[in-house]
Amino acid sequence: WSWDSVRDRAVHALWSISSLELEILWLGAPEETFWNLLTHTATLLLENPACTKSTDCRADTLAVLANAARASNESAQSVAGAIVHAVHMHEHVSSAVATLPLSEEQPWPLT
């Protein structure tokens, strides 16, 4: 079994979950632990150089982090900390993170 053969589909499924209207499931805002789970998983994916080299994997992983950051102020702080830690520990992450938009008006992913 090869992780490389299913990685992009698995990450896309993770992005799909983070893009759902989750307020319906939780009858309000989703719990922080849910967003922390997605943030941690996405950060682990970014730490894998194969994921940052794959355009689809990188874009979906960053989209998961962006959705988590938009969820709440606490989630935004958690995502920011996770990104800073990943950039500090893994030099290949900085090029992936550089494609994140700085505002809602910027197109994404940046080219």
PDB file of C-alpha atoms in Angstrom:
ATOM      1  CA  TRP A   1       0.000   0.000   0.000  1.00  0.00           C
ATOM      2  CA  SER A   2       1.325   3.410  -0.922  1.00  0.00           C
ATOM      3  CA  TRP A   3       0.328   6.583   0.916  1.00  0.00           C
ATOM      4  CA  ASP A   4       1.363   8.645  -2.110  1.00  0.00           C
ATOM      5  CA  SER A   5      -1.388   7.099  -4.221  1.00  0.00           C
ATOM      6  CA  VAL A   6      -4.202   8.204  -1.885  1.00  0.00           C
ATOM      7  CA  ARG A   7      -2.723  11.277  -0.183  1.00  0.00           C
ATOM      8  CA  ASP A   8      -4.319  13.878  -2.451  1.00  0.00           C
ATOM      9  CA  ARG A   9      -7.772  12.301  -2.185  1.00  0.00           C
ATOM     10  CA  ALA A  10      -7.506  12.033   1.607  1.00  0.00           C
ATOM     11  CA  VAL A  11      -6.417  15.650   1.959  1.00  0.00           C
ATOM     12  CA  HIS A  12      -9.202  16.772  -0.367  1.00  0.00           C
ATOM     13  CA  ALA A  13     -11.691  14.921   1.855  1.00  0.00           C
ATOM     14  CA  LEU A  14     -10.248  16.727   4.884  1.00  0.00           C
ATOM     15  CA  TRP A  15     -10.695  20.049   3.070  1.00  0.00           C
ATOM     16  CA  SER A  16     -14.273  19.103   2.171  1.00  0.00           C
ATOM     17  CA  ILE A  17     -15.049  18.446   5.825  1.00  0.00           C
ATOM     18  CA  SER A  18     -13.573  21.780   6.876  1.00  0.00           C
ATOM     19  CA  SER A  19     -15.668  23.560   4.218  1.00  0.00           C
ATOM     20  CA  LEU A  20     -19.041  22.186   5.354  1.00  0.00           C
ATOM     21  CA  GLU A  21     -21.580  24.281   7.231  1.00  0.00           C
ATOM     22  CA  LEU A  22     -20.574  22.691  10.510  1.00  0.00           C
ATOM     23  CA  GLU A  23     -22.828  24.923  12.591  1.00  0.00           C
ATOM     24  CA  ILE A  24     -25.689  22.630  11.597  1.00  0.00           C
ATOM     25  CA  LEU A  25     -24.019  19.603  13.203  1.00  0.00           C
ATOM     26  CA  TRP A  26     -23.056  21.415  16.392  1.00  0.00           C
ATOM     27  CA  LEU A  27     -26.144  23.619  16.633  1.00  0.00           C
ATOM     28  CA  GLY A  28     -23.774  26.557  16.832  1.00  0.00           C
ATOM     29  CA  ALA A  29     -20.058  26.953  16.385  1.00  0.00           C
ATOM     30  CA  PRO A  30     -18.034  23.725  16.244  1.00  0.00           C
ATOM     31  CA  GLU A  31     -15.946  22.946  19.293  1.00  0.00           C
ATOM     32  CA  GLU A  32     -12.361  24.154  19.384  1.00  0.00           C
ATOM     33  CA  THR A  33     -11.129  20.581  19.730  1.00  0.00           C
ATOM     34  CA  PHE A  34     -12.549  19.821  16.294  1.00  0.00           C
ATOM     35  CA  TRP A  35     -10.662  22.720  14.713  1.00  0.00           C
ATOM     36  CA  ASN A  36      -7.543  21.775  16.681  1.00  0.00           C
ATOM     37  CA  LEU A  37      -7.758  18.265  15.212  1.00  0.00           C
ATOM     38  CA  LEU A  38      -7.938  19.639  11.672  1.00  0.00           C
ATOM     39  CA  THR A  39      -5.150  22.147  12.367  1.00  0.00           C
ATOM     40  CA  HIS A  40      -2.871  19.476  13.803  1.00  0.00           C
ATOM     41  CA  THR A  41      -3.545  17.110  10.902  1.00  0.00           C
ATOM     42  CA  ALA A  42      -2.945  19.830   8.304  1.00  0.00           C
ATOM     43  CA  THR A  43       0.266  20.884  10.029  1.00  0.00           C
ATOM     44  CA  LEU A  44       1.541  17.299   9.999  1.00  0.00           C
ATOM     45  CA  LEU A  45       0.781  17.153   6.287  1.00  0.00           C
ATOM     46  CA  LEU A  46       2.748  20.353   5.679  1.00  0.00           C
ATOM     47  CA  GLU A  47       5.722  18.844   7.474  1.00  0.00           C
ATOM     48  CA  ASN A  48       5.833  16.121   4.814  1.00  0.00           C
ATOM     49  CA  PRO A  49       7.897  17.403   1.854  1.00  0.00           C
ATOM     50  CA  ALA A  50       5.930  15.213  -0.569  1.00  0.00           C
ATOM     51  CA  CYS A  51       2.731  17.044   0.357  1.00  0.00           C
ATOM     52  CA  THR A  52       4.223  20.497  -0.142  1.00  0.00           C
ATOM     53  CA  LYS A  53       5.535  19.432  -3.566  1.00  0.00           C
ATOM     54  CA  SER A  54       2.082  18.272  -4.682  1.00  0.00           C
ATOM     55  CA  THR A  55       0.047  21.265  -5.841  1.00  0.00           C
ATOM     56  CA  ASP A  56      -3.297  19.699  -4.883  1.00  0.00           C
ATOM     57  CA  CYS A  57      -2.128  18.475  -1.486  1.00  0.00           C
ATOM     58  CA  ARG A  58      -0.513  21.811  -0.625  1.00  0.00           C
ATOM     59  CA  ALA A  59      -3.556  23.854  -1.718  1.00  0.00           C
ATOM     60  CA  ASP A  60      -6.053  21.661   0.151  1.00  0.00           C
ATOM     61  CA  THR A  61      -3.897  21.565   3.286  1.00  0.00           C
ATOM     62  CA  LEU A  62      -3.563  25.344   3.334  1.00  0.00           C
ATOM     63  CA  ALA A  63      -7.304  25.677   2.695  1.00  0.00           C
ATOM     64  CA  VAL A  64      -7.991  23.511   5.761  1.00  0.00           C
ATOM     65  CA  LEU A  65      -5.771  25.826   7.821  1.00  0.00           C
ATOM     66  CA  ALA A  66      -7.510  28.889   6.379  1.00  0.00           C
ATOM     67  CA  ASN A  67     -10.954  27.476   7.190  1.00  0.00           C
ATOM     68  CA  ALA A  68      -9.830  26.670  10.719  1.00  0.00           C
ATOM     69  CA  ALA A  69      -8.429  30.175  11.168  1.00  0.00           C
ATOM     70  CA  ARG A  70     -11.736  31.703  10.049  1.00  0.00           C
ATOM     71  CA  ALA A  71     -13.690  29.584  12.541  1.00  0.00           C
ATOM     72  CA  SER A  72     -12.916  31.666  15.631  1.00  0.00           C
ATOM     73  CA  ASN A  73     -10.338  33.904  17.243  1.00  0.00           C
ATOM     74  CA  GLU A  74      -8.978  30.991  19.292  1.00  0.00           C
ATOM     75  CA  SER A  75      -8.670  28.853  16.168  1.00  0.00           C
ATOM     76  CA  ALA A  76      -6.866  31.664  14.341  1.00  0.00           C
ATOM     77  CA  GLN A  77      -4.311  31.872  17.151  1.00  0.00           C
ATOM     78  CA  SER A  78      -3.877  28.094  17.129  1.00  0.00           C
ATOM     79  CA  VAL A  79      -3.378  28.032  13.350  1.00  0.00           C
ATOM     80  CA  ALA A  80      -0.902  30.912  13.473  1.00  0.00           C
ATOM     81  CA  GLY A  81       1.122  29.160  16.166  1.00  0.00           C
ATOM     82  CA  ALA A  82       1.085  25.875  14.254  1.00  0.00           C
ATOM     83  CA  ILE A  83       2.257  27.574  11.044  1.00  0.00           C
ATOM     84  CA  VAL A  84       5.057  29.445  12.799  1.00  0.00           C
ATOM     85  CA  HIS A  85       6.207  26.237  14.477  1.00  0.00           C
ATOM     86  CA  ALA A  86       6.123  24.302  11.183  1.00  0.00           C
ATOM     87  CA  VAL A  87       8.089  27.029   9.379  1.00  0.00           C
ATOM     88  CA  HIS A  88      10.647  27.101  12.186  1.00  0.00           C
ATOM     89  CA  MET A  89      11.113  23.319  12.260  1.00  0.00           C
ATOM     90  CA  HIS A  90      10.898  22.491   8.531  1.00  0.00           C
ATOM     91  CA  GLU A  91      12.501  24.772   5.961  1.00  0.00           C
ATOM     92  CA  HIS A  92      10.387  23.491   3.047  1.00  0.00           C
ATOM     93  CA  VAL A  93       7.178  24.736   4.716  1.00  0.00           C
ATOM     94  CA  SER A  94       8.017  28.411   4.178  1.00  0.00           C
ATOM     95  CA  SER A  95       7.536  28.208   0.407  1.00  0.00           C
ATOM     96  CA  ALA A  96       4.127  26.583   0.869  1.00  0.00           C
ATOM     97  CA  VAL A  97       3.014  29.124   3.464  1.00  0.00           C
ATOM     98  CA  ALA A  98       4.126  31.959   1.173  1.00  0.00           C
ATOM     99  CA  THR A  99       1.180  31.106  -1.093  1.00  0.00           C
ATOM    100  CA  LEU A 100      -1.362  32.003   1.606  1.00  0.00           C
ATOM    101  CA  PRO A 101      -3.272  35.230   0.865  1.00  0.00           C
ATOM    102  CA  LEU A 102      -2.828  38.109   3.288  1.00  0.00           C
ATOM    103  CA  SER A 103      -6.418  39.298   3.007  1.00  0.00           C
ATOM    104  CA  GLU A 104      -9.830  38.124   1.825  1.00  0.00           C
ATOM    105  CA  GLU A 105      -9.513  40.254  -1.332  1.00  0.00           C
ATOM    106  CA  GLN A 106      -6.422  38.466  -2.653  1.00  0.00           C
ATOM    107  CA  PRO A 107      -6.906  35.553  -5.020  1.00  0.00           C
ATOM    108  CA  TRP A 108      -5.912  32.204  -3.638  1.00  0.00           C
ATOM    109  CA  PRO A 109      -3.658  30.386  -4.025  1.00  0.00           C
ATOM    110  CA  LEU A 110      -1.151  33.073  -4.839  1.00  0.00           C
ATOM    111  CA  THR A 111       0.839  32.431  -7.972  1.00  0.00           C
TER     112      THR A 111
END
